[in-house]
Tab-separated table of C-alpha atoms in Angstrom:
chain	number	residue	atom	x	y	z
A	1	MET	CA	-92.978	61.983	-88.206
A	2	VAL	CA	-95.948	63.414	-86.312
A	3	PRO	CA	-96.811	60.163	-84.430
A	4	LEU	CA	-93.128	59.685	-83.549
A	5	GLN	CA	-92.856	63.215	-82.217
A	6	ALA	CA	-96.044	62.743	-80.180
A	7	ALA	CA	-94.765	59.437	-78.771
A	8	SER	CA	-91.421	61.010	-77.860
A	9	ALA	CA	-93.114	63.899	-76.096
A	10	PHE	CA	-95.446	61.579	-74.226
A	11	THR	CA	-92.486	59.408	-73.199
A	12	VAL	CA	-90.670	62.387	-71.700
A	13	TRP	CA	-93.835	63.419	-69.862
A	14	ALA	CA	-94.415	59.844	-68.567
A	15	ILE	CA	-90.841	59.570	-67.290
A	16	SER	CA	-91.057	62.907	-65.506
A	17	SER	CA	-94.451	61.986	-64.022
A	18	GLY	CA	-93.397	58.499	-62.948
A	19	GLY	CA	-95.729	56.205	-61.013
A	20	GLU	CA	-98.803	54.801	-62.732
A	21	THR	CA	-98.384	57.032	-65.790
A	22	LEU	CA	-94.957	55.606	-66.548
A	23	ARG	CA	-96.134	52.037	-65.940
A	24	VAL	CA	-99.095	52.397	-68.293
A	25	TRP	CA	-96.872	53.888	-70.975
A	26	LEU	CA	-94.235	51.138	-70.646
A	27	LEU	CA	-96.825	48.360	-70.674
A	28	GLY	CA	-98.456	49.942	-73.709
A	29	ALA	CA	-95.088	50.002	-75.474
A	30	VAL	CA	-94.472	46.315	-74.704
A	31	LEU	CA	-97.987	45.462	-75.914
A	32	TRP	CA	-97.343	47.352	-79.146
A	33	LEU	CA	-94.018	45.580	-79.697
A	34	MET	CA	-95.603	42.153	-79.266
A	35	THR	CA	-98.609	42.990	-81.467
A	36	LEU	CA	-96.734	44.650	-84.334
A	37	PRO	CA	-95.378	41.337	-85.813
A	38	LEU	CA	-98.982	40.276	-86.512
A	39	LEU	CA	-98.799	42.506	-89.584
A	40	ALA	CA	-96.477	39.885	-91.108
A	41	GLY	CA	-98.078	36.765	-89.550
A	42	ILE	CA	-98.704	35.085	-86.232
A	43	GLU	CA	-95.288	33.429	-85.924
A	44	GLY	CA	-93.527	36.719	-85.191
A	45	ALA	CA	-96.050	37.553	-82.473
A	46	LEU	CA	-95.616	34.085	-80.967
A	47	ILE	CA	-91.856	34.591	-80.779
A	48	ALA	CA	-92.397	37.994	-79.152
A	49	MET	CA	-94.655	36.462	-76.493
A	50	MET	CA	-92.210	33.602	-75.939
A	51	VAL	CA	-89.474	36.150	-75.250
A	52	PHE	CA	-91.698	38.179	-72.919
A	53	GLU	CA	-93.120	35.344	-70.788
A	54	PRO	CA	-89.862	34.120	-69.153
A	55	LEU	CA	-89.084	37.761	-68.335
A	56	ARG	CA	-92.550	38.615	-67.041
A	57	GLY	CA	-91.685	37.930	-63.404
A	58	LEU	CA	-88.583	40.136	-63.483
A	59	LEU	CA	-90.388	42.943	-65.325
A	60	ARG	CA	-93.266	42.725	-62.880
A	61	ARG	CA	-90.925	43.113	-59.922
A	62	ALA	CA	-88.908	45.855	-61.667
A	63	GLN	CA	-91.957	48.097	-61.901
A	64	TYR	CA	-91.782	48.508	-58.111
A	65	LEU	CA	-88.898	50.860	-58.738
A	66	PHE	CA	-91.517	53.552	-59.424
A	67	VAL	CA	-94.909	52.215	-58.218
A	68	THR	CA	-96.135	50.815	-54.916
A	69	TYR	CA	-97.110	47.184	-54.422
A	70	SER	CA	-100.545	45.994	-55.511
A	71	ALA	CA	-102.033	42.487	-55.555
A	72	THR	CA	-103.537	43.174	-58.986
A	73	ASP	CA	-101.153	43.863	-61.844
A	74	PRO	CA	-101.993	44.880	-65.446
A	75	ILE	CA	-98.824	43.220	-66.782
A	76	HIS	CA	-100.686	39.899	-66.631
A	77	LEU	CA	-103.090	41.149	-69.319
A	78	LEU	CA	-100.478	41.751	-72.032
A	79	THR	CA	-100.019	38.203	-73.288
A	80	PRO	CA	-103.772	37.388	-73.198
A	81	VAL	CA	-104.501	40.508	-75.291
A	82	VAL	CA	-101.841	39.651	-77.896
A	83	THR	CA	-103.009	36.013	-77.874
A	84	LEU	CA	-106.557	37.164	-78.603
A	85	PHE	CA	-105.379	39.337	-81.511
A	86	ALA	CA	-103.312	36.454	-82.918
A	87	LEU	CA	-106.273	34.088	-82.569
A	88	ILE	CA	-108.479	36.531	-84.490
A	89	VAL	CA	-105.882	36.720	-87.285
A	90	LEU	CA	-105.682	32.918	-87.424
A	91	PHE	CA	-109.458	32.551	-87.320
A	92	LYS	CA	-109.823	35.008	-90.185
A	93	LYS	CA	-107.463	32.872	-92.263
A	94	GLN	CA	-108.653	29.351	-91.380
A	95	ARG	CA	-112.274	29.982	-90.359
A	96	LEU	CA	-114.191	27.439	-88.275
A	97	SER	CA	-112.311	24.485	-89.747
A	98	MET	CA	-109.408	25.026	-87.346
A	99	LEU	CA	-111.668	23.986	-84.452
A	100	TRP	CA	-111.850	20.353	-85.656
A	101	SER	CA	-109.418	20.012	-88.591
A	102	THR	CA	-106.853	17.775	-86.822
A	103	PRO	CA	-107.202	14.573	-84.752
A	104	LEU	CA	-107.105	16.341	-81.364
A	105	ALA	CA	-108.755	19.616	-82.351
A	106	GLY	CA	-112.338	18.534	-81.611
A	107	ALA	CA	-111.520	17.352	-78.096
A	108	VAL	CA	-109.466	20.480	-77.320
A	109	THR	CA	-112.266	22.709	-78.617
A	110	ALA	CA	-114.752	20.890	-76.368
A	111	LEU	CA	-112.388	21.377	-73.426
A	112	ALA	CA	-112.044	25.087	-74.223
A	113	LEU	CA	-115.845	25.387	-74.361
A	114	ILE	CA	-116.125	23.783	-70.924
A	115	PHE	CA	-113.518	26.217	-69.584
A	116	PHE	CA	-115.424	29.153	-71.061
A	117	LEU	CA	-118.749	28.107	-69.545
A	118	GLU	CA	-117.146	27.578	-66.144
A	119	ILE	CA	-116.109	31.247	-66.075
A	120	PHE	CA	-119.725	32.038	-65.191
A	121	ASN	CA	-120.189	29.328	-62.554
A	122	PRO	CA	-121.758	31.126	-59.553
A	123	ILE	CA	-120.301	28.685	-57.002
A	124	GLN	CA	-116.847	30.303	-57.247
A	125	GLY	CA	-118.200	33.672	-56.138
A	126	SER	CA	-117.701	36.723	-58.342
A	127	LEU	CA	-117.143	36.819	-62.091
A	128	PHE	CA	-113.682	38.278	-61.399
A	129	VAL	CA	-112.554	34.912	-60.007
A	130	GLY	CA	-113.688	33.137	-63.170
A	131	LEU	CA	-111.986	35.672	-65.442
A	132	THR	CA	-108.762	35.313	-63.472
A	133	GLY	CA	-108.948	31.548	-63.902
A	134	ALA	CA	-109.399	32.100	-67.635
A	135	LEU	CA	-106.079	33.984	-67.797
A	136	PHE	CA	-104.263	30.960	-66.381
A	137	MET	CA	-106.161	28.085	-68.014
A	138	LEU	CA	-108.289	29.163	-70.985
A	139	VAL	CA	-105.960	31.617	-72.731
A	140	PRO	CA	-103.068	29.100	-73.081
A	141	ILE	CA	-105.374	26.695	-74.975
A	142	ALA	CA	-105.332	29.164	-77.876
A	143	TRP	CA	-101.730	28.096	-78.443
A	144	PHE	CA	-103.005	24.666	-79.492
A	145	TYR	CA	-104.479	26.257	-82.609
A	146	PHE	CA	-101.242	28.157	-83.205
A	147	GLY	CA	-99.404	24.833	-83.002
A	148	GLN	CA	-101.636	23.477	-85.759
A	149	SER	CA	-100.620	26.251	-88.144
A	150	VAL	CA	-96.909	26.910	-87.511
A	151	SER	CA	-94.136	25.499	-89.652
A	152	GLU	CA	-91.488	22.939	-88.800
A	153	LYS	CA	-88.872	25.700	-88.994
A	154	PHE	CA	-90.764	27.729	-86.396
A	155	ILE	CA	-90.936	24.800	-83.955
A	156	HIS	CA	-87.186	24.301	-84.278
A	157	HIS	CA	-86.484	28.000	-83.678
A	158	ALA	CA	-88.918	28.046	-80.753
A	159	MET	CA	-87.104	25.115	-79.152
A	160	CYS	CA	-83.742	26.843	-79.493
A	161	LEU	CA	-85.253	30.002	-78.003
A	162	VAL	CA	-86.528	28.076	-74.957
A	163	VAL	CA	-83.038	26.704	-74.306
A	164	PHE	CA	-81.426	30.146	-74.626
A	165	LEU	CA	-83.984	31.957	-72.437
A	166	GLY	CA	-83.861	29.208	-69.810
A	167	ILE	CA	-80.079	29.539	-69.512
A	168	LEU	CA	-80.297	33.343	-69.466
A	169	GLY	CA	-82.879	33.243	-66.683
A	170	SER	CA	-80.784	30.722	-64.744
A	171	ILE	CA	-77.753	33.008	-64.881
A	172	TYR	CA	-79.818	35.703	-63.222
A	173	GLY	CA	-81.006	33.110	-60.707
A	174	VAL	CA	-77.383	32.362	-59.803
A	175	TYR	CA	-76.874	36.099	-59.301
A	176	GLN	CA	-79.835	36.181	-56.893
A	177	MET	CA	-78.409	33.258	-54.940
A	178	THR	CA	-74.837	34.496	-54.686
A	179	VAL	CA	-75.288	38.284	-54.455
A	180	GLY	CA	-78.840	38.540	-53.168
A	181	TYR	CA	-82.103	40.035	-54.328
A	182	PRO	CA	-82.029	43.640	-55.602
A	183	ALA	CA	-84.061	46.087	-53.523
A	184	PHE	CA	-87.064	46.125	-55.876
A	185	GLU	CA	-87.333	42.324	-55.790
A	186	GLN	CA	-86.922	42.209	-52.022
A	187	TYR	CA	-89.734	44.763	-51.806
A	188	TRP	CA	-92.010	42.398	-53.760
A	189	ILE	CA	-91.053	39.427	-51.565
A	190	ASP	CA	-91.777	41.421	-48.416
A	191	ASN	CA	-95.229	42.461	-49.638
A	192	THR	CA	-96.504	39.517	-51.658
A	193	ASP	CA	-98.902	37.061	-50.048
A	194	LEU	CA	-99.660	33.370	-50.491
A	195	TYR	CA	-96.133	32.433	-51.577
A	196	VAL	CA	-94.754	30.505	-48.636
A	197	SER	CA	-92.724	28.005	-50.691
A	198	ILE	CA	-89.978	30.562	-51.299
A	199	ALA	CA	-88.308	29.573	-48.002
A	200	VAL	CA	-85.959	26.569	-47.789
A	201	GLY	CA	-84.374	26.235	-44.382
A	202	HIS	CA	-82.885	29.613	-43.468
A	203	VAL	CA	-82.572	30.828	-47.069
A	204	LYS	CA	-84.900	31.997	-49.811
A	205	ARG	CA	-85.197	30.304	-53.158
A	206	ALA	CA	-84.074	32.177	-56.215
A	207	LEU	CA	-86.772	33.072	-58.754
A	208	ALA	CA	-84.455	33.894	-61.691
A	209	THR	CA	-86.367	36.021	-64.214
A	210	PHE	CA	-89.562	34.036	-63.619
A	211	SER	CA	-92.586	34.568	-61.392
A	212	SER	CA	-91.820	31.603	-59.116
A	213	ALA	CA	-89.243	28.916	-58.480
A	214	GLU	CA	-91.692	26.331	-59.855
A	215	GLU	CA	-91.886	28.197	-63.167
A	216	TRP	CA	-88.082	28.424	-63.309
A	217	GLY	CA	-87.745	24.686	-62.708
A	218	ARG	CA	-90.408	23.693	-65.240
A	219	TYR	CA	-89.091	26.000	-67.955
A	220	THR	CA	-85.453	24.932	-67.626
A	221	GLU	CA	-86.582	21.293	-67.432
A	222	ILE	CA	-88.117	21.605	-70.901
A	223	GLY	CA	-85.038	23.486	-72.113
A	224	ALA	CA	-82.756	20.723	-70.799
A	225	ILE	CA	-84.746	18.020	-72.630
A	226	ILE	CA	-84.657	20.055	-75.844
A	227	ALA	CA	-80.910	20.710	-75.598
A	228	LEU	CA	-80.191	17.038	-74.931
A	229	GLY	CA	-82.341	16.016	-77.893
A	230	LEU	CA	-80.546	18.474	-80.169
A	231	ALA	CA	-77.212	17.131	-78.914
A	232	PHE	CA	-78.252	13.573	-79.804
A	233	ALA	CA	-79.390	14.679	-83.271
A	234	GLY	CA	-76.398	16.912	-84.062
A	235	ARG	CA	-74.460	15.915	-87.144
A	236	ARG	CA	-71.295	17.864	-86.347
A	237	LEU	CA	-69.177	17.247	-83.276
A	238	LEU	CA	-68.977	20.950	-82.426
A	239	ALA	CA	-72.773	21.275	-82.523
A	240	ARG	CA	-73.195	18.244	-80.290
A	241	ILE	CA	-70.703	19.594	-77.753
A	242	GLY	CA	-72.429	22.977	-77.758
A	243	TRP	CA	-75.923	21.557	-77.214
A	244	LEU	CA	-74.590	19.181	-74.563
A	245	ALA	CA	-73.106	22.168	-72.719
A	246	CYS	CA	-76.497	23.907	-72.976
A	247	ALA	CA	-78.161	20.800	-71.555
A	248	MET	CA	-75.758	20.739	-68.604
A	249	ALA	CA	-76.353	24.458	-67.965
A	250	SER	CA	-80.120	23.916	-68.067
A	251	VAL	CA	-79.908	20.958	-65.693
A	252	THR	CA	-77.876	23.142	-63.322
A	253	GLY	CA	-80.739	25.629	-63.419
A	254	VAL	CA	-83.203	22.866	-62.580
A	255	LEU	CA	-81.086	21.776	-59.602
A	256	LEU	CA	-80.712	25.317	-58.287
A	257	SER	CA	-84.441	25.977	-58.574
A	258	GLY	CA	-84.992	23.350	-55.865
A	259	GLN	CA	-87.929	21.831	-57.761
A	260	ARG	CA	-87.783	18.060	-57.307
A	261	THR	CA	-90.658	17.410	-59.720
A	262	ALA	CA	-88.739	19.229	-62.459
A	263	ILE	CA	-85.751	16.966	-61.824
A	264	PHE	CA	-87.868	13.838	-62.134
A	265	GLY	CA	-89.487	15.330	-65.234
A	266	PHE	CA	-86.069	15.801	-66.834
A	267	ILE	CA	-85.064	12.250	-65.922
A	268	VAL	CA	-88.236	10.893	-67.530
A	269	GLY	CA	-87.707	13.057	-70.624
A	270	ALA	CA	-84.041	12.093	-70.984
A	271	ALA	CA	-84.881	8.404	-70.596
A	272	THR	CA	-87.581	8.725	-73.261
A	273	LEU	CA	-85.083	10.363	-75.619
A	274	VAL	CA	-82.631	7.509	-75.148
A	275	LEU	CA	-85.260	4.796	-75.569
A	276	LEU	CA	-86.784	6.357	-78.680
A	277	GLY	CA	-83.341	6.285	-80.282
A	278	ALA	CA	-83.189	2.473	-80.067
A	279	ARG	CA	-83.873	0.646	-83.335
A	280	ASN	CA	-85.636	-2.324	-81.765
A	281	PHE	CA	-87.047	-3.610	-78.489
A	282	LYS	CA	-83.882	-5.541	-77.578
A	283	ARG	CA	-81.694	-2.459	-77.839
A	284	ALA	CA	-84.268	-0.410	-75.941
A	285	ALA	CA	-84.168	-2.950	-73.089
A	286	ALA	CA	-80.362	-2.810	-73.032
A	287	ARG	CA	-80.424	0.999	-72.878
A	288	LEU	CA	-82.985	0.896	-70.085
A	289	ALA	CA	-80.786	-1.469	-68.071
A	290	LEU	CA	-77.786	0.829	-68.527
A	291	MET	CA	-79.823	3.800	-67.298
A	292	VAL	CA	-81.224	1.970	-64.274
A	293	LEU	CA	-77.823	0.695	-63.096
A	294	PRO	CA	-76.360	4.055	-61.938
A	295	VAL	CA	-79.675	4.931	-60.277
A	296	VAL	CA	-79.524	1.720	-58.244
A	297	LEU	CA	-75.888	2.318	-57.315
A	298	ILE	CA	-76.584	5.891	-56.181
A	299	ALA	CA	-79.597	4.799	-54.147
A	300	ALA	CA	-77.550	2.030	-52.503
A	301	PHE	CA	-74.333	3.871	-51.665
A	302	VAL	CA	-75.163	7.602	-51.452
A	303	THR	CA	-76.793	8.901	-48.290
A	304	PRO	CA	-78.974	11.997	-48.783
A	305	PRO	CA	-78.714	14.863	-46.285
A	306	SER	CA	-81.197	14.887	-43.434
A	307	GLN	CA	-83.697	17.655	-42.799
A	308	ASP	CA	-81.630	18.775	-39.804
A	309	GLU	CA	-78.556	19.220	-42.007
A	310	ILE	CA	-80.526	21.575	-44.248
A	311	TRP	CA	-81.661	23.698	-41.296
A	312	GLU	CA	-78.149	23.756	-39.825
A	313	LYS	CA	-76.747	25.631	-42.824
A	314	GLU	CA	-76.089	29.347	-42.417
A	315	ASP	CA	-78.079	32.136	-44.043
A	316	ASN	CA	-75.319	32.805	-46.564
A	317	GLU	CA	-75.113	29.168	-47.741
A	318	THR	CA	-77.870	29.593	-50.317
A	319	VAL	CA	-76.467	27.338	-53.038
A	320	GLY	CA	-75.507	24.571	-50.607
A	321	THR	CA	-78.894	24.675	-48.882
A	322	LEU	CA	-80.856	24.425	-52.121
A	323	LEU	CA	-78.647	21.657	-53.521
A	324	ALA	CA	-79.034	19.703	-50.268
A	325	HIS	CA	-82.788	20.251	-50.408
A	326	THR	CA	-82.844	19.049	-54.012
A	327	GLN	CA	-80.662	16.018	-53.269
A	328	ARG	CA	-82.805	14.936	-50.341
A	329	GLY	CA	-86.060	15.327	-52.238
A	330	THR	CA	-84.717	13.481	-55.287
A	331	MET	CA	-83.206	10.515	-53.476
A	332	LYS	CA	-85.869	10.126	-50.767
A	333	PRO	CA	-89.062	11.559	-52.310
A	334	ALA	CA	-91.412	9.357	-50.269
A	335	GLU	CA	-89.965	10.648	-47.000
A	336	GLU	CA	-90.537	14.331	-47.782
A	337	GLU	CA	-93.023	15.999	-45.467
A	338	SER	CA	-94.346	18.107	-48.348
A	339	LEU	CA	-95.286	14.950	-50.263
A	340	GLN	CA	-97.135	13.540	-47.278
A	341	VAL	CA	-99.069	16.797	-46.944
A	342	ARG	CA	-99.909	16.719	-50.636
A	343	LEU	CA	-101.208	13.154	-50.468
A	344	LYS	CA	-103.345	14.055	-47.465
A	345	ASN	CA	-104.787	17.091	-49.249
A	346	TRP	CA	-105.472	15.109	-52.421
A	347	SER	CA	-107.220	12.369	-50.462
A	348	SER	CA	-109.452	14.949	-48.803
A	349	LEU	CA	-110.328	16.557	-52.146
A	350	ILE	CA	-111.106	13.250	-53.833
A	351	THR	CA	-113.299	11.952	-51.022
A	352	THR	CA	-114.996	15.024	-49.548
A	353	VAL	CA	-114.934	17.926	-52.041
A	354	ILE	CA	-114.892	16.883	-55.701
A	355	PRO	CA	-117.691	14.231	-55.473
A	356	TYR	CA	-120.079	16.901	-54.167
A	357	ARG	CA	-119.270	19.245	-57.064
A	358	PRO	CA	-119.041	16.831	-60.017
A	359	LEU	CA	-119.665	19.587	-62.589
A	360	GLY	CA	-117.105	21.963	-61.098
A	361	ALA	CA	-117.073	25.014	-58.885
A	362	GLY	CA	-115.890	27.511	-61.511
A	363	LEU	CA	-112.770	28.084	-63.591
A	364	GLY	CA	-111.143	30.178	-60.869
A	365	ALA	CA	-111.845	27.763	-58.015
A	366	GLY	CA	-108.684	26.857	-56.139
A	367	SER	CA	-106.689	29.740	-57.635
A	368	LEU	CA	-105.030	32.598	-55.753
A	369	SER	CA	-107.835	34.930	-56.808
A	370	ASP	CA	-110.341	32.532	-55.248
A	371	VAL	CA	-108.434	32.591	-51.958
A	372	ARG	CA	-108.190	36.384	-52.006
A	373	GLU	CA	-111.866	36.834	-52.954
A	374	ASN	CA	-113.338	34.173	-50.669
A	375	HIS	CA	-111.609	34.671	-47.328
A	376	ASP	CA	-113.580	31.841	-45.729
A	377	SER	CA	-112.264	29.291	-48.237
A	378	GLU	CA	-110.868	26.199	-46.543
A	379	LEU	CA	-109.304	24.638	-49.623
A	380	PRO	CA	-105.689	23.529	-49.025
A	381	PRO	CA	-102.898	23.986	-51.616
A	382	ILE	CA	-103.550	21.385	-54.327
A	383	ASP	CA	-100.342	21.273	-56.454
A	384	ASN	CA	-101.984	18.856	-58.906
A	385	PHE	CA	-103.352	20.307	-62.129
A	386	ILE	CA	-105.648	17.354	-62.814
A	387	LEU	CA	-107.305	17.727	-59.402
A	388	VAL	CA	-107.480	21.485	-59.926
A	389	LEU	CA	-109.399	20.797	-63.124
A	390	ALA	CA	-111.685	18.312	-61.375
A	391	LEU	CA	-112.439	20.985	-58.788
A	392	ALA	CA	-112.766	23.865	-61.241
A	393	VAL	CA	-114.480	22.396	-64.323
A	394	GLY	CA	-115.774	19.111	-62.967
A	395	ILE	CA	-114.948	15.463	-63.403
A	396	PRO	CA	-115.915	15.371	-67.137
A	397	GLY	CA	-113.546	18.259	-67.909
A	398	ALA	CA	-110.676	16.659	-65.981
A	399	LEU	CA	-111.202	13.329	-67.759
A	400	LEU	CA	-111.300	15.060	-71.142
A	401	PHE	CA	-108.012	16.821	-70.357
A	402	CYS	CA	-106.426	13.503	-69.330
A	403	TRP	CA	-107.603	11.950	-72.603
A	404	VAL	CA	-106.143	14.818	-74.663
A	405	LEU	CA	-102.819	14.628	-72.825
A	406	SER	CA	-102.526	10.837	-73.035
A	407	ARG	CA	-103.664	10.748	-76.681
A	408	ALA	CA	-101.168	13.447	-77.620
A	409	THR	CA	-98.404	11.472	-75.899
A	410	TRP	CA	-99.302	8.305	-77.797
A	411	LEU	CA	-99.440	10.145	-81.139
A	412	SER	CA	-96.083	11.803	-80.415
A	413	PHE	CA	-94.498	8.392	-79.855
A	414	LYS	CA	-95.869	7.152	-83.190
A	415	LEU	CA	-94.550	10.240	-84.977
A	416	ALA	CA	-91.121	9.826	-83.390
A	417	ARG	CA	-90.884	6.177	-84.393
A	418	ASN	CA	-92.191	6.649	-87.952
A	419	ALA	CA	-90.384	9.855	-88.921
A	420	PRO	CA	-87.697	9.525	-91.629
A	421	PRO	CA	-84.300	9.198	-89.924
A	422	ASP	CA	-81.652	11.927	-90.133
A	423	SER	CA	-84.235	14.659	-90.812
A	424	ARG	CA	-85.002	17.769	-88.805
A	425	ASN	CA	-88.594	16.619	-88.473
A	426	ALA	CA	-87.400	13.365	-86.885
A	427	CYS	CA	-85.363	15.361	-84.358
A	428	ILE	CA	-88.327	17.605	-83.524
A	429	ASN	CA	-90.729	14.692	-83.151
A	430	ARG	CA	-88.326	12.827	-80.906
A	431	ILE	CA	-87.867	15.840	-78.625
A	432	VAL	CA	-91.612	16.529	-78.480
A	433	ALA	CA	-92.253	12.868	-77.640
A	434	ALA	CA	-89.730	13.114	-74.796
A	435	ILE	CA	-91.361	16.267	-73.402
A	436	MET	CA	-94.861	14.769	-73.250
A	437	PRO	CA	-94.204	12.225	-70.413
A	438	ALA	CA	-92.549	15.030	-68.442
A	439	LEU	CA	-95.697	17.137	-68.898
A	440	ILE	CA	-97.819	14.280	-67.595
A	441	LEU	CA	-95.632	13.899	-64.504
A	442	ASN	CA	-95.615	17.664	-63.930
A	443	SER	CA	-99.414	17.774	-64.225
A	444	ILE	CA	-99.750	15.186	-61.459
A	445	PHE	CA	-97.192	16.790	-59.159
A	446	GLY	CA	-97.566	20.422	-60.142
A	447	LEU	CA	-99.528	23.066	-62.028
A	448	THR	CA	-97.675	23.045	-65.344
A	449	PHE	CA	-100.682	23.850	-67.538
A	450	SER	CA	-101.400	27.039	-65.584
A	451	ILE	CA	-97.837	28.415	-65.422
A	452	TYR	CA	-97.321	31.611	-67.418
A	453	SER	CA	-94.414	30.632	-69.664
A	454	VAL	CA	-94.853	26.838	-69.741
A	455	ALA	CA	-98.585	26.312	-70.402
A	456	PRO	CA	-98.503	28.038	-73.840
A	457	LEU	CA	-95.482	25.923	-74.839
A	458	ALA	CA	-97.263	22.733	-73.779
A	459	TRP	CA	-100.383	23.535	-75.798
A	460	LEU	CA	-98.248	24.654	-78.760
A	461	LEU	CA	-96.532	21.251	-78.836
A	462	ILE	CA	-99.835	19.395	-78.510
A	463	GLY	CA	-101.175	21.378	-81.461
A	464	TRP	CA	-98.043	20.536	-83.437
A	465	ILE	CA	-98.492	16.826	-82.641
A	466	SER	CA	-102.106	16.924	-83.797
A	467	ALA	CA	-101.295	18.705	-87.077
A	468	ASP	CA	-98.243	16.536	-87.816
A	469	THR	CA	-100.314	13.411	-87.225
A	470	LEU	CA	-102.785	14.639	-89.838
A	471	ARG	CA	-99.970	15.341	-92.291
A	472	ALA	CA	-98.497	11.869	-91.711
A	473	ARG	CA	-101.884	10.254	-92.368
A	474	GLN	CA	-102.356	12.266	-95.551
A	475	ASN	CA	-98.896	11.249	-96.783
A	476	ASN	CA	-99.682	7.592	-96.112
A	477	ASP	CA	-102.956	7.909	-98.021
A	478	ARG	CA	-101.100	9.423	-101.015
A	479	GLU	CA	-98.573	6.570	-100.967
A	480	ILE	CA	-101.382	4.015	-100.924
A	481	ILE	CA	-103.077	5.737	-103.872
A	482	VAL	CA	-99.807	5.806	-105.829
A	483	LEU	CA	-99.226	2.103	-105.147
């Protein structure tokens, strides 16, 4: 009872003191809650972090109820600390073998080593920039090793959790769009820097419970693919209807986020789900033709809104403005000014910057901390994770990442096609295989592998693919021996 009494007394004192004291106490409590499940195993801690990450943005903005704005925020250290503790627990159990025990483990370990060395690259400026880059890019790689060790039941529960949290966050996003931002969130928007993409016409994007609209779109995109896959695999009609409703709710969240890349990612994932369900090539071709037909009809007969129509909408037409923005960007992506700017920036990086730094400029190069630390930086917004890697860790590191991502996608397709039908493992493998092409698209037109709540999920699934591939090979070897 003594520790509980001390904690209660300290809580009362922290609340009465307010400010930094209260924030430190609350963050310490959240850290304790996420770390405590490690006493039973890493899966509980992973679930705790998966619940926290989609809420991190909202919790970060809520702290401005009792503290003043600061560009640096200790809330970003919670998940990395718990991840480190979980990695130590896993390392104690599996030893060094976990670094190369599965088909992709060796390549991922080499990539993590490159990331670690690039923390100390002097070209990026101070060590603080490199450490900040590690929070976004190196820490999520630890989830690959978690993916190697978790059970099939955990992956299924994690997928259901992503769907639920994505819908919950989207509901709050609808509240932001229809009612407006609460005062503490408006305070953050008024003070934050380097986030110009929040504006669409005369309105502001909703952030939901996430740190950015991009994170909201990417997270609900994955949730929509998962829900659709669970609907396809449902054995009972009621379950199928329920998961289909969840998929529609998640897609609504994607549309309201205004993230066109997330929409295309969902389309690619949904198409992959449908094609993987075909029993042979002929049926796959027929399904592909059926999917292409409505796309052609929409492109031929539906006229997207013009840019002027978006700007003509009133300040209170938030939902209509964002849906018009989404419709225009989805139907006429090549005509979007933002895409033209991206292509121009990428061309400049490929021809004038990256070739002169082939071994990278440091893990934090191109990040927000780099811009804040190096005020004379002339780097434009990149919005392409592969090019960010080429800039930060060099051409070899970017190529190694592309190999890991493409190899994982290929292995996921093999697992989906070879899994025993009508099993939960077949459903999981099919959904994971559908998510992988979306991750590739989002890595080319976005920063998926450095987004708080999405990057750990991506590496977790890649680790699962690698471990399941090893298990499938071992089962085949046993069958050959028996025969």
